[in-house]
Coordinates of C-alpha atoms in Angstrom, one line a residue:
M171 CA 57.2 127.3 120.1
A172 CA 57.5 123.6 120.8
L173 CA 59.5 121.5 118.4
A174 CA 58.5 118.2 117.1
D175 CA 60.3 115.1 118.4
N176 CA 63.4 114.4 116.5
A177 CA 64.3 110.8 115.7
G178 CA 68.0 111.7 115.7
C179 CA 67.8 112.4 119.4
A180 CA 66.1 109.2 120.4
K181 CA 67.4 107.6 123.5
P182 CA 68.6 103.9 123.6
S183 CA 66.3 101.3 124.8
E184 CA 66.5 97.6 125.5
D185 CA 65.5 96.6 122.0
F186 CA 67.7 99.3 120.4
P187 CA 70.7 99.9 122.8
F188 CA 72.4 102.5 120.6
P189 CA 71.3 106.1 120.1
E190 CA 70.5 107.4 116.6
I191 CA 73.5 109.8 116.7
I192 CA 76.8 108.2 117.8
E193 CA 80.1 109.8 118.7
L194 CA 83.3 108.0 118.0
N195 CA 86.9 108.6 119.1
V196 CA 89.1 107.0 116.5
G197 CA 92.8 107.4 117.5
G198 CA 92.1 110.7 119.1
Q199 CA 90.0 112.1 116.3
V200 CA 86.3 112.6 117.1
Y201 CA 83.6 111.7 114.6
I202 CA 79.8 112.1 114.8
T203 CA 77.6 110.0 112.6
R204 CA 74.3 108.1 112.5
H205 CA 73.9 104.6 113.7
P206 CA 72.5 103.3 110.3
T207 CA 75.8 104.5 108.7
L208 CA 77.9 102.4 111.0
V209 CA 75.8 99.2 110.2
S210 CA 75.4 99.9 106.5
V211 CA 77.8 97.1 105.5
P212 CA 76.7 93.7 107.0
G213 CA 79.6 91.6 108.3
S214 CA 82.0 94.5 108.7
L215 CA 83.7 95.2 112.0
L216 CA 81.6 98.3 112.7
W217 CA 78.5 96.3 111.9
E218 CA 79.5 93.7 114.5
M219 CA 80.3 96.4 117.1
F220 CA 77.0 98.3 116.7
T221 CA 74.5 95.5 116.3
Q222 CA 75.4 93.7 119.5
K223 CA 73.1 93.9 122.5
N224 CA 75.8 94.3 125.1
V225 CA 76.9 97.9 124.7
R226 CA 79.1 97.8 127.8
S227 CA 81.5 95.5 126.1
L228 CA 82.6 98.4 123.8
A229 CA 85.5 100.5 124.8
R230 CA 84.8 104.2 125.7
D231 CA 86.9 107.2 126.3
S232 CA 86.7 109.5 129.3
K233 CA 83.8 111.4 127.8
G234 CA 81.7 108.3 127.0
R235 CA 82.5 108.2 123.3
F236 CA 83.0 104.8 121.7
F237 CA 86.8 104.3 121.2
V238 CA 88.5 102.7 118.3
D239 CA 92.3 102.4 118.4
R240 CA 93.0 103.0 114.8
D241 CA 94.3 105.8 112.5
G242 CA 92.0 108.7 113.1
F243 CA 93.1 110.6 110.0
L244 CA 92.4 107.7 107.6
F245 CA 89.1 106.8 109.3
R246 CA 87.4 109.7 107.5
Y247 CA 87.7 107.7 104.2
I248 CA 86.3 104.6 105.9
L249 CA 83.3 106.6 107.2
D250 CA 82.8 108.1 103.7
Y251 CA 82.7 104.7 102.2
M252 CA 80.2 103.5 104.8
R253 CA 77.8 106.3 103.9
D254 CA 77.3 105.4 100.2
Q255 CA 79.7 102.5 99.4
Q256 CA 81.7 104.8 97.1
L257 CA 85.3 105.9 97.4
V258 CA 86.6 109.3 96.4
L259 CA 90.3 110.2 97.2
P260 CA 92.3 113.4 96.7
D261 CA 94.6 113.5 93.7
H262 CA 98.0 112.0 94.4
F263 CA 96.8 110.4 97.6
P264 CA 100.0 109.2 99.4
E265 CA 98.4 106.9 102.0
R266 CA 96.7 104.4 99.7
S267 CA 98.4 101.3 101.0
R268 CA 97.8 102.3 104.6
L269 CA 94.1 103.0 103.8
Q270 CA 93.9 99.5 102.3
R271 CA 95.3 98.1 105.5
E272 CA 92.6 100.0 107.5
A273 CA 89.9 98.6 105.1
E274 CA 91.1 95.1 105.8
Y275 CA 91.0 95.7 109.6
F276 CA 87.4 97.0 109.4
M277 CA 86.5 94.0 107.2
L278 CA 85.4 95.9 104.1
P279 CA 86.3 93.6 101.2
E280 CA 84.8 95.7 98.5
L281 CA 86.8 98.7 99.7
V282 CA 89.9 96.6 99.7
K283 CA 89.3 95.7 96.1
M284 CA 88.9 99.4 95.2
L285 CA 92.2 100.3 96.8
A286 CA 94.2 97.4 95.2
P287 CA 96.5 98.6 92.4
K288 CA 95.1 97.8 89.0
L289 CA 97.2 97.4 85.8
S290 CA 96.0 96.8 82.3
K291 CA 97.5 94.3 79.9
Q292 CA 99.6 97.1 78.5
N293 CA 101.1 97.5 82.0
S294 CA 99.4 100.8 82.5
L295 CA 96.8 102.0 85.0
G296 CA 93.4 100.4 84.7
D297 CA 90.0 101.9 85.1
D298 CA 90.2 102.4 88.9
P299 CA 88.2 105.6 89.6
C300 CA 90.3 106.4 92.6
Q301 CA 93.8 106.1 91.3
S302 CA 96.7 107.3 93.5
D303 CA 99.8 109.0 92.1
P304 CA 100.7 107.3 88.8
E305 CA 104.4 107.5 89.7
E306 CA 103.8 105.1 92.6
L307 CA 102.6 102.4 90.2
S308 CA 104.7 103.1 87.1
P309 CA 107.9 101.0 86.8
S310 CA 109.5 103.6 84.6
A311 CA 108.8 106.6 86.8
D312 CA 112.2 106.6 88.4
A313 CA 114.0 106.3 85.1
T314 CA 112.0 109.1 83.6
R315 CA 112.7 111.3 86.6
T316 CA 116.4 110.5 86.4
L317 CA 116.5 111.3 82.7
T318 CA 114.8 114.7 83.2
S319 CA 117.2 115.6 86.0
A320 CA 120.2 114.6 83.9
S321 CA 118.9 116.7 81.0
T322 CA 118.9 119.8 83.2
T323 CA 122.3 119.2 84.7
F324 CA 124.2 117.9 81.6
P325 CA 122.4 119.3 78.5
S326 CA 125.2 118.3 76.1
A327 CA 125.2 114.7 77.2
V328 CA 121.5 114.3 76.7
A329 CA 121.2 116.1 73.5
G330 CA 123.3 113.6 71.7
G331 CA 123.7 115.7 68.6
P332 CA 124.4 119.2 67.2
G333 CA 122.1 122.0 68.1
G334 CA 120.9 120.5 71.4
A335 CA 117.3 120.1 70.0
V336 CA 116.5 117.3 72.4
T337 CA 117.8 119.2 75.4
T338 CA 115.6 122.1 74.6
G339 CA 112.5 120.0 74.5
V340 CA 113.3 118.1 77.8
G341 CA 114.3 121.3 79.6
A342 CA 111.1 123.0 78.5
A343 CA 109.0 120.1 79.7
S344 CA 110.8 120.1 83.1
S345 CA 110.2 123.8 83.4
D346 CA 106.5 123.5 82.6
A347 CA 106.1 120.7 85.1
R348 CA 107.0 123.0 88.0
R349 CA 103.9 124.0 89.8
A350 CA 103.2 127.6 90.7
G351 CA 102.5 128.6 94.2
F352 CA 103.3 130.6 97.3
I353 CA 105.6 129.8 100.2
T354 CA 105.8 131.9 103.4
I355 CA 108.7 131.7 105.8
G356 CA 108.6 133.4 109.2
Y357 CA 110.8 133.7 112.2
R358 CA 110.7 135.2 115.7
G359 CA 113.9 137.1 116.6
S360 CA 115.2 139.4 119.3
Y361 CA 117.6 142.3 119.4
T362 CA 118.9 144.7 122.0
L363 CA 118.8 148.5 121.8
G364 CA 121.1 150.4 124.2
R365 CA 121.6 154.0 125.0
D366 CA 121.3 156.3 122.0
S367 CA 119.7 153.5 120.0
Q368 CA 123.0 151.7 119.5
T369 CA 122.6 148.0 118.9
D370 CA 125.0 145.4 120.2
A371 CA 126.7 142.7 118.2
K372 CA 124.0 140.2 118.8
F373 CA 121.3 141.9 116.7
R374 CA 119.4 139.0 115.3
R375 CA 118.7 135.8 117.2
V376 CA 116.6 133.3 115.2
A377 CA 115.3 130.4 117.2
R378 CA 113.3 128.7 114.5
I379 CA 112.3 129.4 110.8
M380 CA 108.8 128.4 110.1
V381 CA 107.4 127.3 106.7
C382 CA 103.8 127.8 105.5
G383 CA 102.3 126.7 102.2
K384 CA 101.4 123.7 100.2
T385 CA 103.0 120.5 101.5
S386 CA 104.4 119.3 98.1
L387 CA 106.0 122.7 97.4
A388 CA 107.7 122.9 100.8
K389 CA 109.1 119.4 100.5
E390 CA 110.3 120.1 96.9
V391 CA 112.2 123.3 98.0
F392 CA 113.6 122.3 101.4
G393 CA 113.9 118.5 101.1
D394 CA 115.6 116.8 104.0
T395 CA 116.2 120.1 105.8
L396 CA 112.4 120.4 106.4
N397 CA 111.2 119.2 109.9
E398 CA 107.8 117.7 109.5
S399 CA 107.4 116.3 113.1
R400 CA 104.6 118.7 114.0
D401 CA 102.5 117.7 111.0
P402 CA 103.7 114.3 109.8
D403 CA 100.7 113.0 107.9
R404 CA 99.7 116.1 105.8
P405 CA 98.8 115.1 102.2
P406 CA 100.8 116.7 99.5
E407 CA 97.9 118.7 98.1
R408 CA 97.0 120.2 101.5
Y409 CA 98.4 123.3 103.1
T410 CA 100.3 123.5 106.4
S411 CA 101.7 126.2 108.8
R412 CA 103.4 123.8 111.1
Y413 CA 106.6 122.9 109.3
Y414 CA 110.0 124.4 110.3
L415 CA 113.5 124.2 109.1
K416 CA 116.4 122.3 110.6
F417 CA 118.7 125.2 110.2
T418 CA 118.4 128.8 111.5
F419 CA 120.1 130.8 108.7
L420 CA 117.6 133.0 106.8
E421 CA 120.0 133.4 103.9
Q422 CA 120.2 129.6 103.5
A423 CA 116.4 129.5 103.2
F424 CA 116.5 132.3 100.6
D425 CA 119.1 130.5 98.6
K426 CA 117.0 127.3 98.4
L427 CA 113.9 129.3 97.4
A428 CA 115.9 131.1 94.7
D429 CA 117.3 127.9 93.4
A430 CA 113.8 126.5 93.1
G431 CA 112.6 129.5 91.0
F432 CA 110.9 131.5 93.7
H433 CA 111.2 135.2 94.2
M434 CA 110.1 137.4 97.1
V435 CA 106.9 139.4 96.6
A436 CA 106.1 140.7 100.1
C437 CA 107.4 140.9 103.6
N438 CA 106.3 142.4 106.9
S439 CA 107.6 142.6 110.5
T440 CA 106.4 143.6 113.9
G441 CA 108.4 144.5 117.0
T442 CA 107.6 144.6 120.7
C443 CA 109.7 145.8 123.7
A444 CA 109.7 142.7 125.9
F445 CA 112.3 143.8 128.6
A446 CA 114.0 147.0 129.8
H447 CA 117.1 146.9 132.0
D448 CA 116.8 149.4 134.9
Q449 CA 120.6 150.1 135.2
T450 CA 121.9 150.0 131.7
D451 CA 118.9 151.4 129.8
D452 CA 119.2 148.4 127.4
R453 CA 115.9 147.2 125.9
I454 CA 115.3 143.8 124.6
W455 CA 112.9 143.8 121.6
T456 CA 111.2 140.8 120.1
S457 CA 110.0 140.7 116.5
Y458 CA 108.1 138.5 114.2
T459 CA 108.9 138.7 110.5
E460 CA 107.4 137.0 107.4
Y461 CA 108.6 136.7 103.9
V462 CA 106.3 135.7 101.1
F463 CA 107.8 134.0 98.0
Y464 CA 106.0 133.1 94.7
R465 CA 106.9 130.9 91.7
E466 CA 105.1 131.3 88.4

């Protein structure tokens, strides 16, 4: 059965040098969108790029996609804005200032205004529908965080009176503020089995301890000991499986999780014989083990 001609597959012509569907390579991230979306904001950089007659002047990658040397992760929000001139950001969006810089580069003045911090006369957040984390804009956030931490560590000093009534209230608020969630840590190890199944002294060799879970929880628990180099721009409300720890002691990881209120709810392990020595009958086994922790 023959299909009707699709306008989205129209080929470029002399009067209309761009196809209906355009592929973009923005900082290594590939986006596919319609030409009217890219020219929806007159005067913007994308409008200037995709309304010109000389298509050959635009940079392209090895596969012929139009190339833009900007932040590929943040461009998704630029493209969303180009579709309907509205901006919707995740809660506690950590890249607000960087996105504002991208909006300035793409010459989108209305988007720049939306991203600018707004404070009311009472020095509080205004009516911005896309507010980022209030702590980023609140001048008293650091003082509040310090007071909460001090109340947990030195309850008698914060209470300031008999009975410790103030300490109880602050401590309860701090406990309620902790978010529930799961964190999974895993590692690949190796051990040697000799004759009569006798293991040698080097039973467990841990090369790397991996961390999976919500970004904000992983950073809360492991802090500076968390290596984020394999997933550096992951927002706090998203999940990742690419973090790993800067140390290789499982017990140290367990201690940090226990201190943060987590407890183990499940674990599993698999083992495979990777090498067998012909002369000594020693067998080198490799294993992968995961531990699942949960905090209510």
